[in-house]
């Protein structure tokens, strides 16, 4: 015997319990589910279930009225009638409420209705699976409840409900405290979304009122002569408020049209005003407002283009104003100022402009100008200007690495080095950890040396300073020297730093030679009281130094000869040339009022000063003969000692006396520095000539290398490839390249094509 067929009244009784929310529990749910299933599958029903094709064309409003009534039709019809009556009761309740209370009451009724409808939907699972197959309008029992709610409640109360929500949002925008809780607004709008009428019933009106409100507000704001900084702060605040409101109350899909509308009103329509305040924001160092400006303008197509050029122009002007008052002799302040300028704008680009590659390009373009040509360089004589920036930066690097540097600690040293030249290992680590970031942006770090046009000139000058530090033992830290060379190598290649690395190797070898000589020196040299250290420098690796004849004191000559014998025994076929101008020593003296002084001197200064142990005055000619120096070298040494006050040169310039009244607060006095300053000026002036000669060889080698690989090339292609290869070392001049091409043709490395003179051919 099959299951008993339930009556429709039993099913409606269960439905009523659900909508009255009485005794809702698992028992009611199971019972209602079983009743509906049994009713729909009852064999006692004479009329079969309507086929899916019939249901497919069933209208939403009354599918049960058009087709043959089946159990499913009958249940659907009864449920529809019951829910329609229920919604009419709710509508009558809502009529009692006005304005804000209406929205709260609506949300309360909607919450109950939705809960009951969901329970009903789940108990009518059989209908959902079989009755609504293919229906295009009513998709489920729950959907049917939404359609009825819309017609009975929303259509009737639309103006009051939507009006209340818009008034509440308007009040919030005007800074007034709204009576309506955001929870009720959110709940109401979620109900519209669920009924799929959110855009039609609410969003269109919402966007319209938003446009009206902000158009008026922005106009009033601009009429009040607001500053660019205040304007950006205000619109940023407004956009944030709207974004929070969207997250709390509105549907997420509203943010796209809303944000586009806000950008149109606040940014796109006001671009002229925003751009006109760009320079003022840079002046005020308003990084936060600059970030707001960038974030907003980046969302408006083509709105940033004019700012790229504006930033480049501003940086150039800022650099000119910052560098103009500086003393050209103060290389420390000069380079620190350059670094600070680059650091400041690099920081703005990193933090405010999201490392935008076009802003980075603007910084690079400006820096290429003010690092090489600026008001400080213009203060030097015209013939010195082309090299002065390289010279000042090289001196700064020398001071950074020298003992007594103001830079304290390894961390500050490393940071300063990184500002002068970037650490490629650090950049590689950034790329590894953040692969999605723009590589262009990552590589644009602070890098002063990369902005120099002719890096080979800087290297030539820096090499001389580096050599002098190594020779005199004035490096603050071997680790810092090695680290800086490593950074140069990583950035510019081994060719750029090969000589520096070889110089470091020579100093290490020299330490071993000095130690070996001290262990094996002869009895004669043991008897001397001279402490002797030696530096053996490879010819061709180190800068060329002036060689002079010098009659050394007896004890020093004995030691020199002893080392020469030791070296010749150790290395056959090598010749030692003594560079006295770079040799240093210390003299202890009690000759000046009995006070003990320790003088740091060059070897030529030492020879001259020790001659005054024999007598207190000499003629300049006698000093030159006794020291063995040529006239020019003797004049330089005598001038340095006279400038320091150790010697006095009579007005007639025919007598040089020891100044017994010499006095100095310091016990240790460095006299060698005076000579070095004079040498540096002359060496710097000679660098350009040497660099031009080296460039000729470098360009010629590059021509041969390219033509050997290409075999044939047009003049334009060869020029382009040469400039591209050489730009990391220096900025080659077209005239010099043409000269080198002519030299290579004369030497028969290349030739012109007989048919086309614009084509070069490699001659194997």
mmCIF file of N, CA and C in Angstrom, residues 498-580:
data_model
loop_
_atom_site.group_PDB
_atom_site.id
_atom_site.type_symbol
_atom_site.label_atom_id
_atom_site.label_comp_id
_atom_site.label_asym_id
_atom_site.label_seq_id
_atom_site.Cartn_x
_atom_site.Cartn_y
_atom_site.Cartn_z
ATOM 1 N N UNK A 498 90.435 47.064 -14.352
ATOM 2 C CA UNK A 498 91.543 46.105 -14.319
ATOM 3 C C UNK A 498 92.773 46.686 -13.635
ATOM 4 N N UNK A 499 93.104 47.937 -13.980
ATOM 5 C CA UNK A 499 94.306 48.555 -13.399
ATOM 6 C C UNK A 499 94.165 48.743 -11.890
ATOM 7 N N UNK A 500 92.969 49.094 -11.446
ATOM 8 C CA UNK A 500 92.766 49.273 -10.002
ATOM 9 C C UNK A 500 92.993 47.957 -9.260
ATOM 10 N N UNK A 501 92.480 46.881 -9.817
ATOM 11 C CA UNK A 501 92.654 45.572 -9.185
ATOM 12 C C UNK A 501 94.123 45.168 -9.162
ATOM 13 N N UNK A 502 94.837 45.449 -10.263
ATOM 14 C CA UNK A 502 96.267 45.115 -10.323
ATOM 15 C C UNK A 502 97.059 45.949 -9.331
ATOM 16 N N UNK A 503 96.663 47.185 -9.114
ATOM 17 C CA UNK A 503 97.350 48.038 -8.142
ATOM 18 C C UNK A 503 97.195 47.485 -6.728
ATOM 19 N N UNK A 504 95.999 46.979 -6.418
ATOM 20 C CA UNK A 504 95.782 46.364 -5.098
ATOM 21 C C UNK A 504 96.674 45.141 -4.935
ATOM 22 N N UNK A 505 96.797 44.349 -6.008
ATOM 23 C CA UNK A 505 97.668 43.166 -5.954
ATOM 24 C C UNK A 505 99.114 43.566 -5.708
ATOM 25 N N UNK A 506 99.547 44.658 -6.356
ATOM 26 C CA UNK A 506 100.928 45.126 -6.168
ATOM 27 C C UNK A 506 101.200 45.502 -4.717
ATOM 28 N N UNK A 507 100.233 46.136 -4.067
ATOM 29 C CA UNK A 507 100.443 46.522 -2.666
ATOM 30 C C UNK A 507 100.564 45.289 -1.772
ATOM 31 N N UNK A 508 99.810 44.240 -2.086
ATOM 32 C CA UNK A 508 99.912 43.006 -1.296
ATOM 33 C C UNK A 508 101.277 42.348 -1.494
ATOM 34 N N UNK A 509 101.729 42.333 -2.761
ATOM 35 C CA UNK A 509 103.053 41.753 -3.048
ATOM 36 C C UNK A 509 104.144 42.575 -2.379
ATOM 37 N N UNK A 510 103.984 43.900 -2.370
ATOM 38 C CA UNK A 510 104.985 44.774 -1.747
ATOM 39 C C UNK A 510 105.110 44.520 -0.253
ATOM 40 N N UNK A 511 103.996 44.218 0.402
ATOM 41 C CA UNK A 511 104.056 43.898 1.832
ATOM 42 C C UNK A 511 104.898 42.653 2.074
ATOM 43 N N UNK A 512 104.731 41.656 1.215
ATOM 44 C CA UNK A 512 105.527 40.426 1.347
ATOM 45 C C UNK A 512 107.002 40.700 1.086
ATOM 46 N N UNK A 513 107.288 41.556 0.074
ATOM 47 C CA UNK A 513 108.685 41.892 -0.222
ATOM 48 C C UNK A 513 109.327 42.650 0.943
ATOM 49 N N UNK A 514 108.596 43.596 1.513
ATOM 50 C CA UNK A 514 109.133 44.359 2.654
ATOM 51 C C UNK A 514 109.429 43.450 3.823
ATOM 52 N N UNK A 515 108.534 42.523 4.086
ATOM 53 C CA UNK A 515 108.730 41.592 5.193
ATOM 54 C C UNK A 515 109.943 40.705 4.937
ATOM 55 N N UNK A 516 110.079 40.220 3.672
ATOM 56 C CA UNK A 516 111.228 39.372 3.337
ATOM 57 C C UNK A 516 112.535 40.118 3.421
ATOM 58 N N UNK A 517 112.533 41.388 3.010
ATOM 59 C CA UNK A 517 113.757 42.180 3.057
ATOM 60 C C UNK A 517 114.192 42.439 4.503
ATOM 61 N N UNK A 518 113.252 42.736 5.372
ATOM 62 C CA UNK A 518 113.590 42.994 6.773
ATOM 63 C C UNK A 518 114.192 41.757 7.428
ATOM 64 N N UNK A 519 113.729 40.584 7.015
ATOM 65 C CA UNK A 519 114.256 39.352 7.596
ATOM 66 C C UNK A 519 115.653 39.024 7.089
ATOM 67 N N UNK A 520 116.015 39.530 5.886
ATOM 68 C CA UNK A 520 117.276 39.123 5.273
ATOM 69 C C UNK A 520 118.260 40.269 5.080
ATOM 70 N N UNK A 521 118.002 41.423 5.632
ATOM 71 C CA UNK A 521 118.880 42.567 5.351
ATOM 72 C C UNK A 521 120.252 42.377 5.990
ATOM 73 N N UNK A 522 121.216 43.029 5.424
ATOM 74 C CA UNK A 522 122.619 42.842 5.809
ATOM 75 C C UNK A 522 122.914 43.474 7.158
ATOM 76 N N UNK A 523 124.079 43.138 7.692
ATOM 77 C CA UNK A 523 124.494 43.681 8.985
ATOM 78 C C UNK A 523 124.641 45.201 8.904
ATOM 79 N N UNK A 524 125.082 45.698 7.751
ATOM 80 C CA UNK A 524 125.271 47.153 7.606
ATOM 81 C C UNK A 524 123.956 47.891 7.731
ATOM 82 N N UNK A 525 122.931 47.346 7.101
ATOM 83 C CA UNK A 525 121.638 48.017 7.183
ATOM 84 C C UNK A 525 120.994 47.803 8.534
ATOM 85 N N UNK A 526 121.355 46.696 9.219
ATOM 86 C CA UNK A 526 120.826 46.485 10.575
ATOM 87 C C UNK A 526 121.303 47.562 11.524
ATOM 88 N N UNK A 527 122.514 48.044 11.242
ATOM 89 C CA UNK A 527 123.101 49.037 12.148
ATOM 90 C C UNK A 527 122.400 50.383 12.051
ATOM 91 N N UNK A 528 121.697 50.647 10.947
ATOM 92 C CA UNK A 528 121.003 51.929 10.802
ATOM 93 C C UNK A 528 119.740 51.944 11.653
ATOM 94 N N UNK A 529 119.307 53.159 11.944
ATOM 95 C CA UNK A 529 118.104 53.322 12.764
ATOM 96 C C UNK A 529 116.877 53.634 11.895
ATOM 97 N N UNK A 530 117.003 53.438 10.594
ATOM 98 C CA UNK A 530 115.929 53.801 9.677
ATOM 99 C C UNK A 530 114.901 52.679 9.595
ATOM 100 N N UNK A 531 113.632 53.043 9.753
ATOM 101 C CA UNK A 531 112.538 52.100 9.517
ATOM 102 C C UNK A 531 112.121 52.240 8.058
ATOM 103 N N UNK A 532 112.214 51.142 7.314
ATOM 104 C CA UNK A 532 112.111 51.216 5.859
ATOM 105 C C UNK A 532 110.948 50.360 5.364
ATOM 106 N N UNK A 533 110.066 50.974 4.538
ATOM 107 C CA UNK A 533 108.986 50.231 3.877
ATOM 108 C C UNK A 533 109.065 50.471 2.385
ATOM 109 N N UNK A 534 108.618 49.524 1.600
ATOM 110 C CA UNK A 534 108.791 49.621 0.156
ATOM 111 C C UNK A 534 107.490 49.314 -0.568
ATOM 112 N N UNK A 535 107.276 50.008 -1.663
ATOM 113 C CA UNK A 535 106.160 49.715 -2.571
ATOM 114 C C UNK A 535 106.760 49.503 -3.959
ATOM 115 N N UNK A 536 106.578 48.308 -4.521
ATOM 116 C CA UNK A 536 107.060 48.014 -5.868
ATOM 117 C C UNK A 536 105.866 48.100 -6.816
ATOM 118 N N UNK A 537 105.910 49.076 -7.716
ATOM 119 C CA UNK A 537 104.775 49.369 -8.591
ATOM 120 C C UNK A 537 105.070 48.892 -10.012
ATOM 121 N N UNK A 538 104.128 48.153 -10.604
ATOM 122 C CA UNK A 538 104.311 47.637 -11.965
ATOM 123 C C UNK A 538 104.172 48.770 -12.970
ATOM 124 N N UNK A 539 105.154 48.891 -13.844
ATOM 125 C CA UNK A 539 105.091 49.902 -14.894
ATOM 126 C C UNK A 539 103.934 49.585 -15.838
ATOM 127 N N UNK A 540 103.165 50.602 -16.201
ATOM 128 C CA UNK A 540 102.027 50.396 -17.091
ATOM 129 C C UNK A 540 100.715 50.239 -16.351
ATOM 130 N N UNK A 541 100.807 49.800 -15.093
ATOM 131 C CA UNK A 541 99.591 49.654 -14.288
ATOM 132 C C UNK A 541 99.310 50.923 -13.505
ATOM 133 N N UNK A 542 100.350 51.462 -12.905
ATOM 134 C CA UNK A 542 100.201 52.659 -12.086
ATOM 135 C C UNK A 542 100.343 53.911 -12.946
ATOM 136 N N UNK A 543 99.827 55.039 -12.477
ATOM 137 C CA UNK A 543 100.023 56.291 -13.223
ATOM 138 C C UNK A 543 101.508 56.596 -13.350
ATOM 139 N N UNK A 544 101.865 57.282 -14.414
ATOM 140 C CA UNK A 544 103.282 57.631 -14.604
ATOM 141 C C UNK A 544 103.654 58.748 -13.638
ATOM 142 N N UNK A 545 104.784 58.550 -12.935
ATOM 143 C CA UNK A 545 105.250 59.538 -11.966
ATOM 144 C C UNK A 545 106.562 60.146 -12.442
ATOM 145 N N UNK A 546 106.808 61.377 -12.014
ATOM 146 C CA UNK A 546 108.039 62.073 -12.395
ATOM 147 C C UNK A 546 109.243 61.432 -11.711
ATOM 148 N N UNK A 547 110.259 61.138 -12.476
ATOM 149 C CA UNK A 547 111.506 60.586 -11.932
ATOM 150 C C UNK A 547 112.541 61.701 -11.860
ATOM 151 N N UNK A 548 113.183 61.847 -10.699
ATOM 152 C CA UNK A 548 114.204 62.892 -10.532
ATOM 153 C C UNK A 548 115.452 62.280 -9.911
ATOM 154 N N UNK A 549 116.603 62.907 -10.177
ATOM 155 C CA UNK A 549 117.850 62.508 -9.512
ATOM 156 C C UNK A 549 117.853 63.085 -8.103
ATOM 157 N N UNK A 550 118.403 62.318 -7.162
ATOM 158 C CA UNK A 550 118.406 62.777 -5.770
ATOM 159 C C UNK A 550 119.572 62.132 -5.044
ATOM 160 N N UNK A 551 120.368 62.969 -4.344
ATOM 161 C CA UNK A 551 121.466 62.462 -3.526
ATOM 162 C C UNK A 551 120.921 62.135 -2.141
ATOM 163 N N UNK A 552 120.650 60.866 -1.894
ATOM 164 C CA UNK A 552 120.035 60.457 -0.636
ATOM 165 C C UNK A 552 121.042 60.520 0.504
ATOM 166 N N UNK A 553 120.609 60.721 1.730
ATOM 167 C CA UNK A 553 121.490 60.621 2.898
ATOM 168 C C UNK A 553 122.124 59.231 2.965
ATOM 169 N N UNK A 554 123.306 59.162 3.598
ATOM 170 C CA UNK A 554 124.091 57.930 3.576
ATOM 171 C C UNK A 554 123.307 56.732 4.107
ATOM 172 N N UNK A 555 122.657 56.883 5.266
ATOM 173 C CA UNK A 555 121.939 55.744 5.858
ATOM 174 C C UNK A 555 120.798 55.275 4.955
ATOM 175 N N UNK A 556 120.107 56.234 4.364
ATOM 176 C CA UNK A 556 118.991 55.884 3.486
ATOM 177 C C UNK A 556 119.493 55.237 2.200
ATOM 178 N N UNK A 557 120.623 55.739 1.664
ATOM 179 C CA UNK A 557 121.191 55.162 0.446
ATOM 180 C C UNK A 557 121.626 53.729 0.676
ATOM 181 N N UNK A 558 122.184 53.452 1.849
ATOM 182 C CA UNK A 558 122.609 52.081 2.170
ATOM 183 C C UNK A 558 121.409 51.139 2.152
ATOM 184 N N UNK A 559 120.322 51.587 2.730
ATOM 185 C CA UNK A 559 119.113 50.754 2.774
ATOM 186 C C UNK A 559 118.542 50.549 1.375
ATOM 187 N N UNK A 560 118.538 51.609 0.558
ATOM 188 C CA UNK A 560 118.023 51.521 -0.814
ATOM 189 C C UNK A 560 118.849 50.539 -1.628
ATOM 190 N N UNK A 561 120.155 50.645 -1.522
ATOM 191 C CA UNK A 561 121.028 49.734 -2.265
ATOM 192 C C UNK A 561 120.852 48.298 -1.789
ATOM 193 N N UNK A 562 120.657 48.130 -0.484
ATOM 194 C CA UNK A 562 120.441 46.792 0.054
ATOM 195 C C UNK A 562 119.169 46.156 -0.503
ATOM 196 N N UNK A 563 118.098 46.945 -0.611
ATOM 197 C CA UNK A 563 116.855 46.386 -1.154
ATOM 198 C C UNK A 563 117.009 46.064 -2.643
ATOM 199 N N UNK A 564 117.760 46.935 -3.374
ATOM 200 C CA UNK A 564 117.969 46.681 -4.804
ATOM 201 C C UNK A 564 118.681 45.355 -5.004
ATOM 202 N N UNK A 565 119.688 45.068 -4.193
ATOM 203 C CA UNK A 565 120.390 43.779 -4.286
ATOM 204 C C UNK A 565 119.441 42.621 -3.964
ATOM 205 N N UNK A 566 118.668 42.780 -2.911
ATOM 206 C CA UNK A 566 117.699 41.738 -2.512
ATOM 207 C C UNK A 566 116.685 41.472 -3.636
ATOM 208 N N UNK A 567 116.184 42.537 -4.261
ATOM 209 C CA UNK A 567 115.167 42.389 -5.311
ATOM 210 C C UNK A 567 115.751 41.740 -6.561
ATOM 211 N N UNK A 568 117.004 42.159 -6.925
ATOM 212 C CA UNK A 568 117.636 41.602 -8.121
ATOM 213 C C UNK A 568 117.952 40.121 -7.946
ATOM 214 N N UNK A 569 118.255 39.705 -6.702
ATOM 215 C CA UNK A 569 118.474 38.272 -6.461
ATOM 216 C C UNK A 569 117.166 37.496 -6.604
ATOM 217 N N UNK A 570 116.092 38.130 -6.216
ATOM 218 C CA UNK A 570 114.789 37.456 -6.226
ATOM 219 C C UNK A 570 114.162 37.434 -7.627
ATOM 220 N N UNK A 571 114.341 38.517 -8.379
ATOM 221 C CA UNK A 571 113.748 38.622 -9.721
ATOM 222 C C UNK A 571 114.829 39.050 -10.701
ATOM 223 N N UNK A 572 115.185 38.183 -11.599
ATOM 224 C CA UNK A 572 116.202 38.523 -12.599
ATOM 225 C C UNK A 572 115.525 39.176 -13.802
ATOM 226 N N UNK A 573 116.222 40.107 -14.441
ATOM 227 C CA UNK A 573 115.710 40.737 -15.646
ATOM 228 C C UNK A 573 114.767 41.890 -15.397
ATOM 229 N N UNK A 574 114.597 42.291 -14.154
ATOM 230 C CA UNK A 574 113.725 43.426 -13.844
ATOM 231 C C UNK A 574 114.570 44.617 -13.394
ATOM 232 N N UNK A 575 114.089 45.804 -13.722
ATOM 233 C CA UNK A 575 114.811 47.020 -13.369
ATOM 234 C C UNK A 575 113.968 47.882 -12.436
ATOM 235 N N UNK A 576 114.574 48.308 -11.346
ATOM 236 C CA UNK A 576 113.891 49.187 -10.401
ATOM 237 C C UNK A 576 114.230 50.640 -10.708
ATOM 238 N N UNK A 577 113.190 51.474 -10.810
ATOM 239 C CA UNK A 577 113.377 52.925 -10.959
ATOM 240 C C UNK A 577 112.742 53.581 -9.735
ATOM 241 N N UNK A 578 113.545 54.292 -8.962
ATOM 242 C CA UNK A 578 113.063 54.848 -7.702
ATOM 243 C C UNK A 578 112.297 56.154 -7.952
ATOM 244 N N UNK A 579 111.037 56.170 -7.484
ATOM 245 C CA UNK A 579 110.170 57.341 -7.652
ATOM 246 C C UNK A 579 110.231 58.148 -6.364
ATOM 247 N N UNK A 580 111.221 59.020 -6.268
ATOM 248 C CA UNK A 580 111.432 59.774 -5.028
ATOM 249 C C UNK A 580 110.306 60.773 -4.759
#
